[in-house]
Amino acid sequence: MAFLGGSDSLELFLSRCQAMSVASVPACLGVTVFLVKEEGWHYSFLVCCLLPLIAAYLGVRGKREIRAGVAATGLVLAVAALPLAFALATLEGV
């Protein structure tokens, strides 16, 4: 299970999934605060507030219980939060 560095260690994979999903929370919340100040509130920003929190929970739980699928799901949600929020914002603006 190689992930970002070529190592085949499950522990490394779980640690990186956890770190990336937890790091997405302040990043997404910062972008949300900036965009709310610039453009006003949109319901799509709710996605940007909730998905990173769910992703961080899944990343931490996946590492604690040694479940690669849960950790990978958390990572996917963390990565998909911003593009999904921006796509919904453009649909709301139309």
C-alpha atoms as a printed R data frame, in Angstrom:
   type eleno elety resid chain resno       x      y       z
1  ATOM     1    CA   MET     A     1   0.000  0.000   0.000
2  ATOM     2    CA   ALA     A     2   2.388  2.701  -1.218
3  ATOM     3    CA   PHE     A     3   1.389  6.259  -0.425
4  ATOM     4    CA   LEU     A     4   3.301  9.521  -0.892
5  ATOM     5    CA   GLY     A     5   6.830  8.290  -0.575
6  ATOM     6    CA   GLY     A     6   6.935  4.718  -1.758
7  ATOM     7    CA   SER     A     7   6.919  3.059   1.657
8  ATOM     8    CA   ASP     A     8   4.796 -0.026   2.134
9  ATOM     9    CA   SER     A     9   4.099  0.551   5.812
10 ATOM    10    CA   LEU     A    10   0.471  0.492   6.924
11 ATOM    11    CA   GLU     A    11   1.345  2.599   9.954
12 ATOM    12    CA   LEU     A    12   2.859  5.277   7.723
13 ATOM    13    CA   PHE     A    13  -0.208  5.256   5.480
14 ATOM    14    CA   LEU     A    14  -2.561  5.614   8.441
15 ATOM    15    CA   SER     A    15  -0.446  8.377   9.979
16 ATOM    16    CA   ARG     A    16  -0.395 10.373   6.774
17 ATOM    17    CA   CYS     A    17  -4.135  9.971   6.241
18 ATOM    18    CA   GLN     A    18  -4.738 11.155   9.783
19 ATOM    19    CA   ALA     A    19  -2.398 14.126   9.464
20 ATOM    20    CA   MET     A    20  -3.793 15.259   6.130
21 ATOM    21    CA   SER     A    21  -7.418 14.928   7.193
22 ATOM    22    CA   VAL     A    22  -6.826 16.787  10.470
23 ATOM    23    CA   ALA     A    23  -4.826 19.507   8.684
24 ATOM    24    CA   SER     A    24  -7.708 20.133   6.303
25 ATOM    25    CA   VAL     A    25  -9.938 21.423   9.116
26 ATOM    26    CA   PRO     A    26  -8.178 24.750   9.798
27 ATOM    27    CA   ALA     A    27  -7.454 25.221   6.103
28 ATOM    28    CA   CYS     A    28 -11.099 24.839   5.089
29 ATOM    29    CA   LEU     A    29 -12.370 26.931   7.980
30 ATOM    30    CA   GLY     A    30  -9.922 29.706   7.091
31 ATOM    31    CA   VAL     A    31 -11.048 29.692   3.463
32 ATOM    32    CA   THR     A    32 -14.675 29.728   4.603
33 ATOM    33    CA   VAL     A    33 -14.141 32.742   6.866
34 ATOM    34    CA   PHE     A    34 -12.323 34.595   4.073
35 ATOM    35    CA   LEU     A    35 -14.993 33.860   1.481
36 ATOM    36    CA   VAL     A    36 -17.857 34.751   3.799
37 ATOM    37    CA   LYS     A    37 -16.243 38.145   4.389
38 ATOM    38    CA   GLU     A    38 -15.697 38.682   0.663
39 ATOM    39    CA   GLU     A    39 -18.849 37.272  -0.893
40 ATOM    40    CA   GLY     A    40 -21.395 36.743   1.867
41 ATOM    41    CA   TRP     A    41 -22.894 33.525   3.116
42 ATOM    42    CA   HIS     A    42 -23.757 30.637   0.844
43 ATOM    43    CA   TYR     A    43 -25.127 27.270   1.873
44 ATOM    44    CA   SER     A    44 -22.230 25.630   0.050
45 ATOM    45    CA   PHE     A    45 -19.894 26.957   2.741
46 ATOM    46    CA   LEU     A    46 -21.720 24.680   5.171
47 ATOM    47    CA   VAL     A    47 -20.171 21.813   3.207
48 ATOM    48    CA   CYS     A    48 -16.771 23.416   3.709
49 ATOM    49    CA   CYS     A    49 -17.412 23.622   7.454
50 ATOM    50    CA   LEU     A    50 -18.776 20.116   8.028
51 ATOM    51    CA   LEU     A    51 -16.873 17.819   5.650
52 ATOM    52    CA   PRO     A    52 -13.394 18.540   7.071
53 ATOM    53    CA   LEU     A    53 -14.628 17.815  10.594
54 ATOM    54    CA   ILE     A    54 -16.089 14.493   9.470
55 ATOM    55    CA   ALA     A    55 -12.897 13.742   7.548
56 ATOM    56    CA   ALA     A    56 -10.728 14.466  10.587
57 ATOM    57    CA   TYR     A    57 -12.880 12.180  12.728
58 ATOM    58    CA   LEU     A    58 -12.601  9.385  10.183
59 ATOM    59    CA   GLY     A    59  -8.839  9.880   9.836
60 ATOM    60    CA   VAL     A    60  -8.238  9.710  13.579
61 ATOM    61    CA   ARG     A    61 -10.596  6.772  14.066
62 ATOM    62    CA   GLY     A    62  -9.087  4.903  11.117
63 ATOM    63    CA   LYS     A    63  -5.614  5.187  12.617
64 ATOM    64    CA   ARG     A    64  -6.747  4.295  16.112
65 ATOM    65    CA   GLU     A    65  -8.617  1.181  14.980
66 ATOM    66    CA   ILE     A    66  -6.076  0.331  12.227
67 ATOM    67    CA   ARG     A    67  -8.649  0.465   9.457
68 ATOM    68    CA   ALA     A    68  -7.173  1.622   6.171
69 ATOM    69    CA   GLY     A    69 -10.552  2.042   4.465
70 ATOM    70    CA   VAL     A    70 -11.862  4.444   7.091
71 ATOM    71    CA   ALA     A    71  -8.633  6.454   7.021
72 ATOM    72    CA   ALA     A    72  -8.683  6.605   3.214
73 ATOM    73    CA   THR     A    73 -12.324  7.747   3.275
74 ATOM    74    CA   GLY     A    74 -11.359 10.541   5.641
75 ATOM    75    CA   LEU     A    75  -8.549 11.562   3.309
76 ATOM    76    CA   VAL     A    76 -10.843 11.594   0.272
77 ATOM    77    CA   LEU     A    77 -13.416 13.721   2.109
78 ATOM    78    CA   ALA     A    78 -10.700 16.125   3.232
79 ATOM    79    CA   VAL     A    79  -9.377 16.548  -0.304
80 ATOM    80    CA   ALA     A    80 -12.843 16.831  -1.868
81 ATOM    81    CA   ALA     A    81 -14.244 19.415   0.563
82 ATOM    82    CA   LEU     A    82 -12.947 22.587  -1.102
83 ATOM    83    CA   PRO     A    83 -13.681 21.680  -4.742
84 ATOM    84    CA   LEU     A    84 -17.165 20.499  -3.768
85 ATOM    85    CA   ALA     A    85 -17.863 23.715  -1.876
86 ATOM    86    CA   PHE     A    86 -16.681 25.845  -4.802
87 ATOM    87    CA   ALA     A    87 -18.760 23.833  -7.268
88 ATOM    88    CA   LEU     A    88 -21.858 24.261  -5.132
89 ATOM    89    CA   ALA     A    89 -21.134 27.995  -4.767
90 ATOM    90    CA   THR     A    90 -21.044 28.407  -8.534
91 ATOM    91    CA   LEU     A    91 -24.328 26.510  -8.854
92 ATOM    92    CA   GLU     A    92 -25.922 28.733  -6.193
93 ATOM    93    CA   GLY     A    93 -24.772 31.844  -8.016
94 ATOM    94    CA   VAL     A    94 -26.471 30.846 -11.277
